[in-house]
């Protein structure tokens, strides 16, 4: 440019620029760019708006681990929403978390949806939420069946044990106390875990616990209408005739507690229990398997003698069957007698009487609604027939007593007051007491014996005896000796007299020989007379002439 | 001395005599066919359209998340302003301020000032504060650094993707488009806007 300025003051005319005309449309084309940009922008806005689900508010006690814009809401580990903001509630008692649910999670803004914060938890029933140590806490969600729209929720402080739609059944157990159980405590069936404790709450009147449990399918069908539940927490140590027995469901229940159920053996109704069925939670397995006790009846007894060894809880026994237990032992004062009777309160379980109880109960009309009056009405004739309570010794070593109910045939008549509350059962001294009385009687009799006089008499008798003995020693015995010596001499002469060479013996032998000879002669005579009877008259004939020698010899030897 | 009736081709240095253009006409170099100047109306329309597009994209780029990272269930995402705010905490304050200036304030000023000037120019009027706007447009042009930011995002995505899952958000795409648009706008010679003004006024203003 400067060159031209310098070289020519009046520059030559320059060629004009070439002018090109553009189509009108191509000029307008450029406006497509902002239009496209705007369309994209609007598209994004619409997309955002369309994908925006309901906004709900959840209140928690604390916002620990929650972060606005970051904390997610998850159902089955799928993100269904995001925490939008967290603020304190008006009264500062809790925090309100505002959550943007995604469009497809609109079903979670319904009346029975539940929300809780998933954060690491270390409890006796296990460790949960470990994953959130790294990822940070998130809000867990669970929805139900309801379609009723709800925007404001109260968050659960701990995860629910069962999420909606899990296969299985829910049951309610009625318990006296919860023991060491807690939410999430396991439920065992034959020592495998089949469910868990879901929730528990106290009755409105505070008398019983309602414990909700959930039993997973397929084990839920083992819960039958006759199933029994018991608290399997801790150690069950049993010492009985069979020895020492240790019972636990699992080591974990010793620490953390647990429940167990079973259907008692025997023919039972094994129909599966319905969902939400109610059961009683027993303290232990024995209690669970024992026949049901039913409603107890209260009785009172009045003992005049000491009841050392009778403790609260001692058995009440009727003909060997435990029908109740001692509930209280109190001391009373009888102003008239100036005595200290003991008042024993017992509970009786009528169902433990079995059929007897049923039959007797039928005898009494159920008309009166007053249990006490009914019981009095029932017991009165029995008392008349001799029903008495007795404190008996159950264990001779420890002296433990139990209360025995029995009919005593020779019981003294006692006035029964049917209006007394509670019903008072007459008593009779126990067997041990009677034994004691008898012993006392014996001792008394022994005591009455004139032992001193007897002793004195015995003493003088013994003195006389002594004197007599001395006399025997001094006078009688020497004479006795002399007598014996005499006797000995007599015996010696007797012996001499009967010895072989004694003259007596010789004479005797001679005499006998003479007698022998005489007897022979006599025989010869009788023989002769037998042959010659005439000789008695005629005399002996002259001897015949000798015929032969032998005959002569024979005759000659005989006489 | 000035020769407002002459025009020199930027590419081949040939000198041509200006002639008035009607709407939608372009003046080209007779030798190399390069565009010498356009009808001011067409030029303004094009620039305004681009500026409008840039404005829309700027809003998108700043409103939607630029980058989203996630690791083991934990995730985070941020848009441009959030990242700048995060950077400004503590010792990063200066870096944050610089980033805010180069990535947010300067592009915003560029778009707003240009839009302001162009809207009036299209109506063949001179915008209030025209000279001021034009001066500042010229001054801040080198400080617009959305392309640097875009590069930074790219580097971050590449570097982090080995350790965690990184997703470029809509904001990153918008920033990319914004970078292109701003480059296109900056390429335009805004000096032509001075031309509808009388030479005298222009001279006065330049002094
Ligand atoms: Zn040229």
XYZ file of C-alpha atoms and ligand atoms in Angstrom:
767
model
C 0.000 0.000 0.000
C 2.757 2.376 0.897
C 4.541 1.537 -2.365
C 1.595 2.711 -4.370
C 1.271 5.858 -2.280
C 4.838 6.731 -3.011
C 4.996 5.763 -6.759
C 1.808 7.375 -7.984
C 0.038 10.401 -6.688
C -2.917 9.591 -8.882
C -3.137 5.823 -9.050
C -4.620 4.188 -12.073
C -8.101 2.880 -11.649
C -8.020 -0.605 -10.138
C -10.174 -3.492 -11.210
C -13.165 -3.955 -9.007
C -13.649 -6.998 -6.908
C -15.641 -9.745 -8.439
C -19.033 -9.871 -6.822
C -20.634 -13.269 -6.356
C -24.176 -13.643 -5.367
C -25.107 -16.370 -2.980
C -28.416 -18.128 -2.894
C -30.836 -16.821 -0.376
C -31.219 -20.235 1.168
C -27.502 -20.671 1.738
C -27.470 -17.437 3.703
C -30.320 -18.628 5.833
C -28.716 -22.006 6.310
C -26.473 -20.680 9.019
C -29.459 -20.229 11.287
C -29.760 -24.002 11.438
C -26.791 -24.075 13.761
C -28.428 -22.226 16.661
C -31.682 -24.035 15.959
C -29.985 -27.422 16.238
C -28.204 -26.288 19.380
C -31.474 -25.092 20.843
C -33.186 -28.330 19.899
C -30.476 -30.337 21.606
C -30.753 -28.160 24.662
C -34.516 -28.466 24.768
C -34.172 -32.187 24.179
C -31.905 -32.491 27.167
C -34.257 -30.526 29.336
C -37.211 -32.624 28.240
C -35.232 -35.792 28.820
C -34.294 -34.662 32.294
C -37.823 -33.674 33.060
C -39.211 -36.903 31.681
C -36.788 -39.067 33.582
C -37.477 -37.266 36.797
C -39.549 -39.397 39.131
C -41.370 -38.445 42.267
C -39.676 -36.443 44.960
C -40.053 -37.930 48.410
C -38.924 -36.955 51.865
C -37.581 -39.456 54.347
C -36.862 -38.608 57.945
C -34.009 -40.260 59.802
C -32.645 -39.819 63.298
C -29.259 -38.976 61.880
C -27.840 -38.184 58.469
C -24.628 -40.047 59.275
C -23.013 -41.159 56.030
C -25.536 -39.415 53.813
C -24.479 -36.751 51.378
C -26.683 -34.529 49.306
C -26.328 -35.104 45.582
C -24.245 -38.180 46.099
C -25.993 -40.756 48.252
C -28.027 -43.138 46.197
C -31.244 -44.918 46.908
C -31.038 -48.554 45.951
C -33.428 -51.426 45.684
C -31.830 -54.824 45.199
C -28.560 -52.976 44.545
C -30.132 -51.066 41.648
C -30.020 -47.305 41.889
C -33.538 -45.910 41.936
C -32.902 -42.450 43.211
C -30.534 -39.857 44.512
C -30.458 -37.779 47.650
C -31.161 -34.236 46.612
C -30.857 -32.390 49.876
C -30.623 -32.989 53.595
C -32.000 -30.620 56.148
C -32.825 -30.598 59.814
C -36.441 -30.983 60.752
C -38.099 -28.021 62.381
C -37.677 -29.319 65.930
C -34.098 -30.554 65.334
C -34.990 -34.057 66.477
C -34.365 -35.658 63.131
C -33.182 -34.953 59.634
C -35.276 -34.842 56.518
C -33.690 -36.279 53.422
C -35.154 -35.216 50.127
C -34.795 -37.854 47.473
C -35.338 -37.668 43.741
C -36.614 -41.027 42.689
C -36.119 -42.057 39.114
C -39.120 -42.226 36.835
C -39.394 -46.017 36.849
C -39.201 -46.096 40.632
C -42.479 -44.284 41.081
C -43.777 -47.455 42.735
C -41.523 -46.669 45.666
C -43.452 -43.555 46.540
C -46.323 -45.618 47.891
C -47.727 -46.020 51.362
C -45.971 -49.216 52.392
C -42.523 -48.460 51.020
C -39.730 -48.609 53.577
C -36.402 -46.841 53.625
C -33.364 -47.393 55.753
C -29.731 -46.415 55.672
C -27.294 -49.159 54.728
C -24.063 -48.592 56.552
C -21.598 -51.013 58.094
C -23.137 -52.707 61.104
C -21.408 -54.986 63.525
C -23.774 -56.928 65.704
C -23.988 -60.206 67.502
C -26.012 -61.585 64.647
C -23.317 -60.800 62.112
C -21.719 -58.093 60.090
C -23.595 -56.321 57.360
C -23.058 -53.500 54.962
C -19.324 -54.102 54.664
C -19.476 -52.952 51.053
C -20.510 -49.509 52.169
C -17.186 -49.085 53.971
C -15.731 -48.207 50.570
C -18.704 -46.932 48.645
C -20.243 -44.924 51.433
C -23.671 -45.373 52.901
C -26.720 -45.599 50.736
C -30.422 -45.669 51.372
C -32.010 -49.064 50.964
C -35.574 -49.230 49.755
C -38.299 -51.802 49.782
C -41.798 -51.427 48.450
C -44.975 -53.286 49.099
C -48.246 -53.925 47.391
C -49.874 -50.599 47.987
C -50.635 -48.174 45.185
C -51.521 -45.331 47.469
C -49.191 -42.459 46.728
C -47.140 -41.196 49.631
C -44.414 -38.599 49.604
C -43.192 -38.487 53.157
C -41.672 -41.441 54.978
C -40.108 -42.263 58.298
C -36.868 -44.105 57.708
C -36.145 -47.327 59.576
C -33.183 -47.125 61.894
C -32.022 -50.598 60.936
C -32.480 -52.689 57.845
C -35.625 -54.811 57.837
C -34.899 -58.482 58.216
C -37.156 -59.415 55.354
C -37.713 -57.512 52.176
C -41.023 -57.591 50.463
C -41.735 -60.514 48.221
C -39.269 -62.925 49.808
C -40.712 -66.412 49.604
C -41.680 -67.645 53.024
C -44.104 -67.009 55.820
C -44.365 -64.653 58.690
C -45.474 -65.811 62.127
C -46.190 -64.074 65.371
C -44.947 -65.511 68.639
C -46.279 -64.456 72.010
C -43.542 -64.366 74.604
C -43.221 -63.312 78.194
C -39.900 -61.697 77.505
C -37.539 -61.409 74.623
C -34.478 -62.766 76.395
C -31.308 -62.187 74.463
C -33.121 -62.165 71.137
C -32.853 -59.282 68.774
C -33.944 -58.346 65.306
C -32.190 -60.675 62.918
C -31.777 -63.459 65.465
C -31.855 -66.800 63.667
C -34.722 -69.265 63.716
C -33.590 -72.865 63.713
C -35.285 -76.023 62.624
C -33.325 -79.164 63.376
C -30.358 -76.919 63.970
C -30.281 -75.325 60.542
C -31.182 -71.731 60.162
C -34.468 -71.361 58.356
C -35.514 -67.851 59.218
C -34.980 -64.870 61.418
C -36.616 -62.542 63.843
C -38.163 -59.633 62.020
C -39.520 -57.387 64.699
C -40.842 -57.349 68.197
C -43.136 -55.090 70.074
C -44.730 -54.916 73.446
C -48.413 -55.426 73.944
C -50.447 -52.336 74.422
C -50.931 -53.284 78.067
C -47.279 -54.307 78.400
C -48.009 -57.892 79.433
C -46.624 -59.798 76.480
C -44.153 -59.450 73.690
C -45.271 -59.938 70.120
C -42.311 -61.329 68.249
C -42.559 -61.477 64.477
C -40.436 -64.033 62.723
C -39.986 -64.884 59.091
C -39.372 -68.438 57.955
C -37.978 -68.779 54.465
C -39.458 -71.053 51.869
C -39.274 -74.035 51.585
C -38.850 -74.480 55.316
C -42.010 -72.576 56.116
C -44.058 -75.708 55.483
C -42.406 -77.355 58.487
C -44.189 -74.888 60.692
C -47.374 -76.799 61.379
C -50.395 -75.838 63.382
C -49.067 -77.952 66.239
C -45.508 -76.643 66.095
C -43.901 -75.378 69.250
C -41.431 -72.541 69.405
C -38.909 -72.026 72.123
C -36.090 -69.712 72.945
C -32.888 -71.524 72.057
C -30.619 -68.897 73.502
C -27.905 -69.807 75.887
C -26.957 -73.176 77.253
C -29.450 -75.744 78.450
C -27.739 -77.783 81.122
C -29.654 -80.788 82.334
C -28.782 -83.026 85.225
C -31.089 -85.987 85.527
C -31.051 -89.722 86.042
C -29.479 -90.048 82.594
C -26.505 -87.931 83.567
C -25.327 -84.490 82.571
C -26.744 -83.227 79.297
C -25.698 -80.061 77.509
C -28.062 -78.719 74.901
C -27.413 -75.848 72.535
C -28.729 -75.097 69.095
C -25.446 -73.753 67.841
C -22.504 -71.968 69.281
C -23.777 -68.750 67.813
C -27.036 -68.933 69.744
C -25.096 -69.208 72.978
C -23.850 -65.716 72.343
C -26.393 -64.119 70.095
C -29.574 -65.936 70.938
C -31.971 -67.657 68.625
C -35.265 -69.404 68.286
C -36.074 -72.968 67.429
C -39.229 -74.793 66.573
C -40.317 -78.370 66.133
C -43.482 -80.370 65.958
C -43.772 -82.637 68.995
C -43.655 -86.335 68.147
C -46.785 -88.394 68.041
C -49.931 -88.177 65.969
C -50.469 -84.504 65.436
C -52.139 -82.199 63.013
C -49.335 -81.564 60.535
C -51.168 -79.095 58.339
C -48.812 -76.210 57.563
C -49.560 -73.152 59.607
C -51.119 -70.192 57.826
C -49.265 -66.998 57.197
C -49.298 -64.704 60.245
C -50.347 -67.578 62.519
C -49.781 -67.061 66.225
C -47.746 -69.318 68.484
C -46.497 -69.221 72.024
C -42.794 -68.785 72.567
C -41.638 -71.040 75.398
C -38.602 -70.445 77.534
C -37.019 -73.782 76.761
C -37.539 -76.978 74.870
C -38.979 -78.908 77.834
C -41.499 -76.194 78.393
C -42.400 -76.219 74.742
C -42.942 -79.950 74.579
C -44.799 -80.236 77.885
C -48.552 -80.458 77.555
C -50.062 -77.034 77.635
C -50.805 -75.797 81.091
C -53.677 -73.554 80.299
C -54.813 -70.856 82.638
C -53.599 -71.394 86.198
C -55.828 -71.355 89.258
C -54.688 -69.879 92.534
C -55.026 -71.664 95.844
C -53.924 -70.749 99.321
C -52.880 -73.004 102.193
C -52.207 -72.347 105.808
C -49.574 -74.364 107.591
C -49.123 -74.266 111.339
C -45.722 -75.896 111.408
C -42.385 -74.703 110.099
C -41.860 -75.074 106.366
C -38.107 -75.049 106.329
C -37.131 -76.449 102.943
C -40.183 -75.225 101.035
C -39.075 -72.747 98.419
C -41.027 -70.720 95.910
C -41.301 -72.843 92.792
C -41.502 -76.109 94.720
C -43.743 -78.678 93.126
C -47.362 -79.279 94.022
C -48.047 -82.933 93.574
C -51.261 -84.899 93.326
C -50.730 -88.657 93.480
C -47.335 -88.324 91.864
C -48.353 -85.854 89.151
C -46.947 -82.384 89.334
C -50.002 -80.182 88.992
C -48.658 -76.847 90.052
C -46.039 -74.970 91.924
C -45.591 -72.858 94.975
C -45.975 -69.220 94.153
C -45.416 -67.626 97.509
C -44.640 -68.423 101.147
C -45.584 -65.754 103.641
C -45.699 -65.517 107.390
C -48.956 -64.601 109.090
C -49.851 -63.837 112.681
C -52.868 -65.326 114.355
C -53.952 -62.920 117.063
C -56.274 -65.358 118.800
C -53.845 -68.245 118.995
C -50.796 -66.024 119.154
C -49.268 -68.283 116.543
C -47.310 -67.676 113.368
C -48.965 -69.685 110.643
C -47.429 -69.773 107.161
C -49.554 -68.856 104.194
C -48.489 -70.722 101.053
C -49.888 -69.590 97.744
C -49.803 -72.115 94.932
C -50.782 -72.088 91.296
C -52.542 -75.138 89.970
C -52.783 -75.928 86.280
C -56.132 -77.673 85.865
C -55.117 -79.023 82.472
C -52.389 -81.048 84.111
C -55.081 -83.141 85.742
C -55.793 -84.415 82.262
C -59.114 -86.137 81.838
C -59.817 -85.971 85.542
C -59.736 -82.221 85.333
C -62.016 -82.155 82.315
C -64.527 -84.505 83.879
C -64.622 -82.627 87.142
C -64.928 -79.339 85.330
C -67.983 -80.682 83.529
C -69.608 -81.486 86.833
C -69.653 -77.851 87.787
C -71.823 -75.611 85.657
C -69.846 -73.012 83.795
C -72.524 -70.501 84.525
C -70.742 -68.364 87.045
C -68.129 -66.191 85.472
C -66.219 -65.849 88.705
C -63.336 -68.298 88.470
C -62.757 -68.198 92.174
C -66.308 -69.112 93.051
C -66.265 -71.890 90.498
C -63.079 -73.309 91.953
C -64.461 -73.115 95.460
C -67.586 -74.885 94.317
C -65.434 -77.571 92.746
C -63.159 -78.121 95.695
C -65.722 -78.056 98.482
C -66.977 -81.652 98.097
C -63.416 -82.879 97.787
C -62.438 -81.237 101.012
C -65.418 -82.894 102.617
C -64.072 -86.222 101.347
C -60.705 -85.561 102.929
C -58.683 -83.582 100.404
C -55.796 -82.069 102.298
C -52.522 -80.440 101.489
C -49.411 -81.720 103.125
C -45.831 -80.506 103.135
C -43.779 -83.595 102.464
C -40.086 -84.169 102.286
C -39.032 -84.656 98.715
C -35.381 -85.146 99.332
C -34.160 -86.528 102.645
C -30.630 -85.254 102.065
C -31.430 -81.645 101.332
C -34.683 -81.512 103.237
C -36.518 -79.982 100.267
C -40.229 -79.961 100.766
C -43.033 -80.210 98.283
C -46.748 -79.814 98.669
C -48.753 -82.954 98.226
C -52.485 -82.972 97.711
C -54.160 -86.164 98.761
C -57.326 -87.624 100.167
C -56.847 -88.641 103.779
C -59.527 -91.135 104.817
C -59.270 -90.337 108.512
C -59.051 -86.598 108.130
C -60.758 -84.539 110.730
C -63.677 -82.528 109.459
C -62.800 -78.971 108.689
C -65.132 -76.128 107.889
C -64.512 -74.977 104.310
C -65.142 -71.354 103.504
C -66.183 -71.118 99.823
C -66.163 -67.332 99.924
C -62.476 -67.040 100.798
C -60.324 -65.388 98.180
C -58.216 -67.062 97.053
C -59.697 -70.456 97.837
C -58.056 -71.887 100.924
C -57.269 -75.573 101.005
C -57.056 -77.169 104.469
C -53.755 -78.710 105.428
C -52.582 -81.558 107.579
C -49.162 -82.017 109.115
C -46.748 -83.732 106.833
C -45.544 -87.342 107.124
C -42.242 -86.219 108.466
C -43.975 -84.125 111.049
C -46.034 -87.097 112.142
C -42.921 -89.183 112.386
C -41.457 -86.490 114.489
C -44.510 -86.497 116.738
C -44.377 -90.241 117.173
C -40.743 -90.084 118.019
C -41.522 -87.433 120.557
C -44.200 -89.643 122.076
C -41.785 -92.516 122.392
C -39.201 -90.352 123.959
C -41.726 -89.019 126.390
C -42.706 -92.532 127.424
C -39.111 -93.454 127.894
C -38.758 -90.355 129.925
C -41.594 -91.457 132.212
C -39.953 -94.828 133.068
C -38.735 -94.993 136.846
C -35.239 -95.511 135.722
C -33.730 -94.422 139.045
C -35.777 -96.846 141.136
C -35.033 -99.611 138.717
C -31.409 -98.773 139.021
C -31.555 -98.839 142.777
C -33.318 -102.190 142.846
C -30.947 -103.568 140.362
C -28.114 -102.399 142.509
C -29.325 -104.184 145.671
C -30.156 -107.298 143.683
C -26.691 -107.370 142.318
C -25.314 -106.974 145.861
C -27.324 -109.925 147.075
C -26.308 -111.947 144.126
C -22.775 -111.160 144.967
C -23.274 -112.360 148.510
C -24.879 -115.589 147.358
C -22.090 -116.254 144.991
C -19.538 -115.736 147.688
C -21.376 -118.260 149.837
C -21.360 -120.722 147.039
C -17.665 -120.183 146.621
C -16.790 -120.551 150.263
C -19.113 -123.307 151.569
C -20.757 -125.207 148.797
C -17.876 -125.753 146.510
C -15.517 -127.642 148.987
C -18.341 -129.990 149.862
C -19.024 -130.484 146.282
C -15.388 -131.438 145.805
C -15.626 -134.058 148.567
C -18.764 -135.453 147.082
C -17.056 -135.745 143.779
C -14.131 -137.597 145.367
C -16.563 -140.060 146.959
C -18.282 -140.577 143.705
C -14.987 -141.212 142.074
C -14.195 -143.983 144.715
C -17.558 -145.588 144.120
C -16.980 -145.601 140.450
C -13.511 -147.164 140.928
C -14.952 -150.065 143.000
C -17.677 -150.482 140.446
C -15.101 -150.732 137.778
C -13.164 -153.323 139.835
C -16.306 -155.347 140.328
C -16.992 -155.650 136.694
C -13.407 -156.304 135.469
C -12.827 -159.765 133.668
C -10.823 -161.371 136.412
C -13.088 -160.270 139.232
C -14.616 -163.084 141.477
C -18.035 -161.781 140.576
C -17.273 -162.370 136.965
C -15.938 -165.924 137.725
C -18.967 -166.849 139.713
C -21.201 -165.572 137.055
C -19.441 -167.716 134.428
C -19.734 -170.814 136.589
C -23.353 -170.173 137.282
C -24.028 -169.789 133.621
C -22.209 -173.090 132.849
C -24.349 -174.806 135.533
C -27.443 -173.356 134.032
C -26.360 -174.581 130.603
C -25.943 -178.080 131.920
C -29.276 -177.991 133.666
C -30.918 -176.809 130.469
C -29.333 -179.716 128.548
C -30.579 -182.228 131.046
C -33.964 -180.752 130.814
C -33.926 -181.101 127.071
C -32.832 -184.739 127.312
C -35.677 -185.322 129.658
C -38.206 -183.684 127.425
C -36.904 -185.591 124.411
C -37.211 -188.909 126.317
C -40.618 -188.065 127.528
C -41.608 -187.234 123.978
C -40.564 -190.693 122.835
C -41.626 -192.527 126.006
C -44.474 -190.652 127.589
C -45.516 -193.862 129.526
C -42.406 -193.660 131.530
C -44.150 -191.025 133.631
C -46.369 -193.677 134.937
C -44.366 -196.771 134.553
C -40.994 -195.411 135.288
C -38.028 -195.793 133.189
C -37.678 -199.109 131.504
C -34.445 -200.910 131.621
C -32.007 -199.830 128.968
C -32.119 -202.057 125.899
C -29.113 -203.993 124.962
C -26.638 -201.945 123.013
C -27.105 -202.405 119.280
C -24.486 -200.216 117.852
C -21.912 -197.886 119.155
C -22.811 -194.627 117.378
C -26.251 -194.541 118.899
C -24.821 -195.020 122.300
C -22.356 -192.226 121.752
C -25.048 -189.823 120.662
C -27.103 -190.639 123.753
C -24.243 -190.483 126.043
C -23.217 -186.900 124.845
C -26.563 -185.388 125.208
C -27.419 -185.156 128.807
C -3.857 8.362 4.618
C -6.509 5.806 4.156
C -8.085 4.458 1.057
C -11.411 3.222 2.167
C -12.360 2.533 -1.493
C -9.557 -0.012 -1.925
C -9.243 -3.531 -0.619
C -6.182 -5.785 -0.609
C -6.407 -9.532 -0.902
C -4.965 -11.125 2.227
C -3.707 -14.104 0.308
C -2.134 -12.733 -2.910
C -1.674 -9.067 -2.045
C -3.503 -7.849 -5.122
C -5.391 -4.594 -4.745
C -8.968 -4.228 -5.782
C -11.395 -1.455 -5.910
C -14.329 -1.797 -3.496
C -17.796 -1.926 -4.832
C -21.046 -1.818 -2.904
C -22.611 -5.220 -2.262
C -26.248 -6.002 -2.162
C -27.716 -8.411 0.368
C -26.294 -11.931 0.172
C -23.417 -10.935 -2.099
C -19.760 -11.756 -1.598
C -16.736 -9.838 -2.937
C -13.979 -12.202 -4.093
C -10.417 -11.651 -5.258
C -10.230 -11.648 -9.030
C -6.945 -13.575 -8.899
C -7.234 -16.223 -6.199
C -10.979 -16.282 -5.572
C -10.488 -15.700 -1.880
C -13.378 -14.052 -0.065
C -12.448 -10.390 0.426
C -15.585 -9.237 2.218
C -19.209 -10.048 2.449
C -22.299 -8.028 2.408
C -22.363 -6.755 5.939
C -25.883 -8.022 6.391
C -24.990 -11.612 5.504
C -21.875 -11.427 7.578
C -23.755 -10.178 10.596
C -26.441 -12.831 10.181
C -23.882 -15.610 10.059
C -22.008 -14.307 13.045
C -25.155 -13.758 15.052
C -26.372 -17.275 14.308
C -23.081 -18.702 15.455
C -23.097 -16.517 18.529
C -26.600 -17.592 19.389
C -25.632 -21.237 18.957
C -22.575 -20.636 21.086
C -24.737 -19.077 23.787
C -27.037 -22.108 23.856
C -24.154 -24.542 23.862
C -22.451 -22.517 26.576
C -25.474 -22.948 28.810
C -25.562 -26.684 28.126
C -21.837 -27.008 28.700
C -22.070 -25.327 32.068
C -25.247 -26.958 33.249
C -24.601 -30.600 32.448
C -21.912 -32.785 33.961
C -18.624 -32.774 32.129
C -17.209 -35.925 33.547
C -18.527 -38.790 35.606
C -16.285 -41.155 37.526
C -17.313 -44.301 39.329
C -15.418 -46.853 41.344
C -16.879 -49.772 43.257
C -20.341 -48.369 43.558
C -19.109 -44.945 44.582
C -19.585 -42.377 41.875
C -19.245 -38.706 41.346
C -19.975 -36.285 38.573
C -19.452 -32.596 38.181
C -20.177 -29.861 35.729
C -17.756 -27.119 34.816
C -18.679 -24.712 37.584
C -18.640 -27.453 40.212
C -15.161 -28.501 39.140
C -13.997 -24.908 39.302
C -15.535 -24.538 42.750
C -13.853 -27.743 43.873
C -10.554 -26.464 42.536
C -10.879 -23.160 44.362
C -10.859 -24.748 47.795
C -7.735 -23.960 49.770
C -4.437 -23.612 47.961
C -6.004 -24.086 44.553
C -7.721 -20.734 44.733
C -5.500 -18.995 42.190
C -5.703 -21.890 39.779
C -9.420 -21.880 40.300
C -9.674 -18.179 39.578
C -7.631 -18.532 36.424
C -9.734 -21.448 35.313
C -12.918 -19.564 36.095
C -11.690 -16.591 34.095
C -10.475 -18.483 31.055
C -13.189 -21.136 30.915
C -16.239 -19.280 32.058
C -15.921 -15.504 32.267
C -14.070 -14.875 29.017
C -16.248 -17.097 26.772
C -19.313 -15.656 28.430
C -18.118 -12.083 27.816
C -17.228 -12.970 24.260
C -20.663 -14.312 23.558
C -22.529 -11.594 25.407
C -20.577 -8.654 23.983
C -20.639 -10.003 20.467
C -24.287 -10.794 20.685
C -24.980 -7.305 22.037
C -23.089 -5.627 19.245
C -24.484 -7.865 16.511
C -28.088 -7.583 17.509
C -27.876 -3.821 17.104
C -25.757 -4.019 13.989
C -28.312 -6.258 12.350
C -30.895 -3.582 12.933
C -28.423 -1.166 11.306
C -27.999 0.628 14.519
C -25.035 1.258 16.678
C -25.196 -0.517 19.977
C -24.773 1.496 23.162
C -21.212 1.117 24.331
C -20.240 -0.181 20.908
C -16.664 0.997 21.084
C -16.201 -0.340 24.580
C -17.634 -3.696 23.578
C -15.490 -3.892 20.464
C -12.354 -3.001 22.391
C -12.940 -5.616 25.043
C -13.855 -8.222 22.431
C -10.467 -7.699 20.928
C -8.662 -7.732 24.271
C -10.173 -10.867 25.729
C -9.977 -12.986 22.604
C -6.594 -14.593 23.490
C -7.857 -15.514 26.928
C -10.629 -17.786 25.828
C -9.283 -21.263 26.532
C -12.116 -23.706 26.236
C -9.996 -25.812 23.904
C -7.351 -26.117 26.607
C -9.992 -27.258 29.028
C -11.220 -29.773 26.491
C -7.720 -31.134 26.156
C -7.480 -31.354 29.918
C -10.709 -33.320 30.091
C -9.442 -35.671 27.379
C -6.187 -36.240 29.233
C -8.083 -36.865 32.475
C -10.381 -39.369 30.813
C -7.476 -41.255 29.259
C -5.386 -41.215 32.429
C -8.184 -42.122 34.858
C -9.836 -44.777 32.731
C -7.152 -47.233 33.830
C -8.053 -46.828 37.497
C -11.757 -46.144 37.474
C -14.551 -45.981 35.039
C -14.744 -42.514 33.492
C -17.527 -41.297 31.282
C -17.490 -37.998 29.435
C -20.747 -36.283 30.243
C -22.899 -34.142 27.936
C -21.011 -31.138 29.259
C -17.809 -32.367 27.642
C -19.508 -32.742 24.278
C -21.072 -29.343 24.614
C -17.694 -27.883 25.482
C -16.246 -29.441 22.368
C -18.960 -27.866 20.234
C -18.508 -24.584 22.063
C -14.811 -24.654 21.267
C -15.573 -25.109 17.573
C -18.154 -22.330 17.610
C -15.920 -19.885 19.423
C -13.125 -20.648 17.001
C -15.474 -19.971 14.097
C -16.637 -16.723 15.681
C -13.114 -15.623 16.443
C -12.133 -16.338 12.859
C -14.599 -13.714 11.674
C -13.175 -10.298 11.232
C -15.305 -8.199 13.505
C -13.586 -5.118 12.181
C -16.126 -4.985 9.381
C -18.644 -3.917 11.968
C -16.929 -0.608 12.070
C -17.563 0.009 8.395
C -21.179 1.045 8.415
C -20.028 3.918 10.592
C -18.841 7.022 8.918
C -15.147 7.209 8.393
C -14.945 10.273 10.517
C -16.506 8.716 13.501
C -14.332 5.709 12.980
C -11.248 7.805 12.888
C -12.333 9.662 15.984
C -12.957 6.505 17.813
C -9.679 5.027 16.810
C -7.703 7.981 18.066
Zn -6.152 -12.881 -4.007
